[in-house]
XYZ file of C-alpha atoms in Angstrom:
245
model
C 11.077 -42.149 45.671
C 8.552 -44.459 47.072
C 5.269 -43.966 49.110
C 5.002 -45.694 52.396
C 2.217 -48.374 52.832
C 1.112 -47.951 49.156
C -0.070 -51.572 49.081
C -2.429 -50.913 52.086
C -4.456 -48.417 49.991
C -7.557 -49.401 47.979
C -7.533 -48.981 44.165
C -8.837 -45.356 44.394
C -6.303 -44.444 46.993
C -3.459 -45.881 44.850
C -4.637 -43.871 41.852
C -4.812 -40.671 43.969
C -1.280 -41.116 45.375
C 0.008 -41.938 41.971
C -1.582 -38.742 40.509
C -0.432 -36.625 43.478
C 3.302 -37.427 43.318
C 4.365 -35.482 40.129
C 2.685 -32.236 41.241
C 4.205 -32.551 44.773
C 7.710 -33.064 43.056
C 7.081 -30.134 40.885
C 6.163 -27.874 43.827
C 9.196 -28.973 45.934
C 11.611 -28.700 43.155
C 10.245 -25.192 42.207
C 10.723 -24.118 45.881
C 14.309 -25.448 45.446
C 14.813 -23.268 42.402
C 15.543 -26.109 39.975
C 12.244 -26.078 37.991
C 14.078 -25.497 34.742
C 16.275 -28.626 35.338
C 13.065 -30.696 36.285
C 11.392 -29.682 32.975
C 14.423 -31.116 31.254
C 14.556 -34.345 33.306
C 15.480 -37.651 31.678
C 14.025 -41.089 31.931
C 11.260 -39.820 34.223
C 8.765 -42.579 34.938
C 6.199 -43.734 37.537
C 7.108 -46.774 39.567
C 3.469 -47.248 40.790
C 4.042 -46.071 44.287
C 6.739 -43.567 43.302
C 8.788 -41.861 40.675
C 12.406 -41.859 39.274
C 14.013 -39.350 37.128
C 17.525 -37.978 36.177
C 18.807 -34.466 36.196
C 22.046 -32.670 35.669
C 24.586 -33.209 38.486
C 24.778 -29.443 39.099
C 21.467 -29.611 40.903
C 22.906 -31.794 43.686
C 23.555 -28.933 46.159
C 19.831 -27.971 45.895
C 18.629 -31.496 45.973
C 20.510 -32.060 49.190
C 20.264 -28.658 50.787
C 16.708 -27.421 49.847
C 14.601 -30.247 48.343
C 14.070 -32.416 51.449
C 12.572 -29.614 53.487
C 10.536 -28.272 50.494
C 9.073 -31.727 49.928
C 8.237 -32.007 53.625
C 6.350 -28.685 53.422
C 4.593 -29.687 50.246
C 3.355 -32.947 51.904
C 2.368 -31.070 55.043
C 0.267 -28.775 52.901
C -1.391 -31.778 51.125
C -2.320 -33.120 54.581
C -3.778 -29.909 55.772
C -5.782 -29.406 52.647
C -7.099 -32.939 52.571
C -7.473 -34.030 56.186
C -9.751 -36.935 55.245
C -6.997 -38.697 53.330
C -4.287 -40.901 54.780
C -1.181 -38.703 55.244
C 1.384 -39.413 52.486
C 4.935 -40.329 53.574
C 7.720 -40.572 51.071
C 11.161 -42.212 51.029
C 13.638 -40.582 48.780
C 17.080 -41.639 47.526
C 19.636 -39.445 45.771
C 22.733 -40.814 44.018
C 25.006 -39.607 41.251
C 26.743 -41.402 38.400
C 26.924 -41.487 34.547
C 23.873 -42.942 32.861
C 22.649 -43.073 29.232
C 19.376 -41.435 28.242
C 17.607 -44.690 28.903
C 18.641 -44.620 32.565
C 19.834 -48.181 32.575
C 23.049 -48.761 34.428
C 24.792 -49.425 37.750
C 24.089 -45.998 39.351
C 20.332 -46.514 38.721
C 20.457 -49.959 40.390
C 22.379 -48.421 43.385
C 19.733 -45.686 43.660
C 17.028 -48.212 44.060
C 19.156 -50.324 46.553
C 19.485 -47.257 48.784
C 15.644 -46.661 48.581
C 15.039 -50.436 49.606
C 17.218 -50.064 52.780
C 15.540 -51.510 55.879
C 16.813 -48.756 58.153
C 15.262 -46.059 55.873
C 12.046 -47.945 56.061
C 12.279 -48.402 59.789
C 12.774 -44.759 60.475
C 9.652 -43.840 58.543
C 7.638 -46.701 60.134
C 8.451 -45.424 63.569
C 7.366 -41.843 62.642
C 4.177 -40.191 63.375
C 2.729 -39.669 59.843
C 1.055 -36.478 60.905
C 4.507 -34.989 61.740
C 7.186 -36.809 59.707
C 6.364 -37.336 56.092
C 9.842 -37.363 54.455
C 13.031 -39.385 54.851
C 15.958 -39.035 52.472
C 19.052 -41.207 51.869
C 22.003 -39.963 49.855
C 24.991 -41.928 48.842
C 28.436 -41.373 50.135
C 29.595 -39.868 46.770
C 26.730 -37.350 46.887
C 27.506 -36.368 50.498
C 31.209 -35.881 49.517
C 30.472 -33.940 46.345
C 28.091 -31.610 48.157
C 29.479 -31.000 51.528
C 33.239 -31.425 50.922
C 32.910 -28.978 47.968
C 31.175 -26.441 50.159
C 28.463 -25.903 47.519
C 25.525 -26.962 49.544
C 22.333 -24.725 49.139
C 20.108 -23.743 51.959
C 20.917 -23.942 55.698
C 21.151 -27.705 56.024
C 24.134 -28.969 58.127
C 26.379 -32.066 57.609
C 25.392 -33.218 61.142
C 21.752 -33.550 59.955
C 22.841 -36.563 57.850
C 23.532 -39.741 59.691
C 26.154 -42.001 58.257
C 25.693 -45.709 58.379
C 26.226 -48.933 56.275
C 23.400 -49.905 53.845
C 23.032 -53.665 53.246
C 20.493 -54.638 50.503
C 20.934 -58.168 48.912
C 24.637 -58.083 47.680
C 24.813 -54.286 47.810
C 26.769 -52.783 50.711
C 27.808 -49.126 50.832
C 28.033 -46.256 53.209
C 25.301 -43.774 52.930
C 23.667 -40.884 54.871
C 20.070 -40.691 56.053
C 18.289 -37.302 56.631
C 15.000 -36.467 58.179
C 14.142 -32.744 57.643
C 14.384 -30.840 60.816
C 15.466 -33.761 62.973
C 18.461 -33.803 65.343
C 20.150 -37.240 65.190
C 21.473 -36.921 68.786
C 17.837 -37.738 69.855
C 17.687 -41.020 67.836
C 17.600 -44.455 69.273
C 21.104 -45.887 68.295
C 19.708 -49.369 67.982
C 18.189 -48.561 64.597
C 21.772 -48.548 63.181
C 24.065 -51.399 62.815
C 27.364 -50.452 64.601
C 30.356 -49.626 62.290
C 33.661 -50.985 63.423
C 35.953 -48.034 62.980
C 38.838 -46.420 64.846
C 40.409 -43.048 64.732
C 43.789 -43.339 62.981
C 45.374 -40.535 64.964
C 44.403 -41.738 68.557
C 43.693 -45.453 67.871
C 40.655 -45.040 69.946
C 37.154 -46.344 68.814
C 34.915 -43.886 67.108
C 31.317 -43.964 68.313
C 28.941 -45.714 65.907
C 26.469 -43.566 63.968
C 23.558 -42.786 66.268
C 25.404 -43.738 69.419
C 24.675 -41.629 72.484
C 27.475 -39.549 73.818
C 29.216 -40.564 77.114
C 27.253 -39.215 80.077
C 28.566 -36.210 81.812
C 27.920 -36.009 85.686
C 25.325 -33.402 86.460
C 26.193 -30.445 88.715
C 24.091 -29.735 91.810
C 20.861 -28.172 90.941
C 20.699 -29.773 87.405
C 18.486 -32.493 86.029
C 19.928 -35.163 83.768
C 18.172 -37.675 81.683
C 19.579 -40.863 80.167
C 17.946 -43.407 77.837
C 19.261 -46.689 76.373
C 17.602 -48.564 73.570
C 13.975 -49.158 72.671
C 13.598 -51.565 75.556
C 16.423 -50.053 77.702
C 16.410 -48.245 80.947
C 15.217 -44.748 81.504
C 16.485 -42.908 84.600
C 15.995 -39.407 85.924
C 18.827 -38.148 88.191
C 17.845 -35.128 90.366
C 20.338 -33.214 92.227
C 19.659 -30.512 94.749
C 21.177 -28.656 97.694
C 20.061 -31.424 100.018
C 21.614 -34.297 98.105
C 20.731 -36.478 95.162
C 17.669 -38.603 94.606
């Protein structure tokens, strides 16, 4: 994980964030019921503005289903308890793969590539730091292992993870982004690069991740709202007994 805008802090602020991250992690992982695994973590180390560690793959259902919201709550408590400090926002990546006790290997490289994704950064940059403090990206393999197995912990839903193509240097892989408590149908589709895909059964184009659904005509007496892009058109259509406006 990495802290947003870490380089903008002064030395004291950097030291404080560096010191805050391990107890915040411990608090969130305890709330996710994986404290014992956290105590046995491997190759745990600070990265200056973040932290990296390895745990047994069996914790994946809890890391995906419980940890993001638990971390959000821990960060929200930190903000409420220390309102004079700049709110801390964290980017988190979760990947799975075989690694030695040193942590050196391709899965570790891919974990860092996911964390460096521009879209992940953009989502957190757009957010109000007083409200949104956590964004999580998980690899395609993690998504499949957790959701296709039906082993996810907590009440998180697959639709709370938005699929898109991550491109960092020569790395290109599908991944899923998650903002705890956020409905991706409300997102601006322009933050995602369209995926050229078709449905094999119907040969019809599949909407790109984040794309808005096709508009449905409003019935009389209803109000409909449509929005297109960051600089697009906003329109209200009002329909009443006397005709549309």
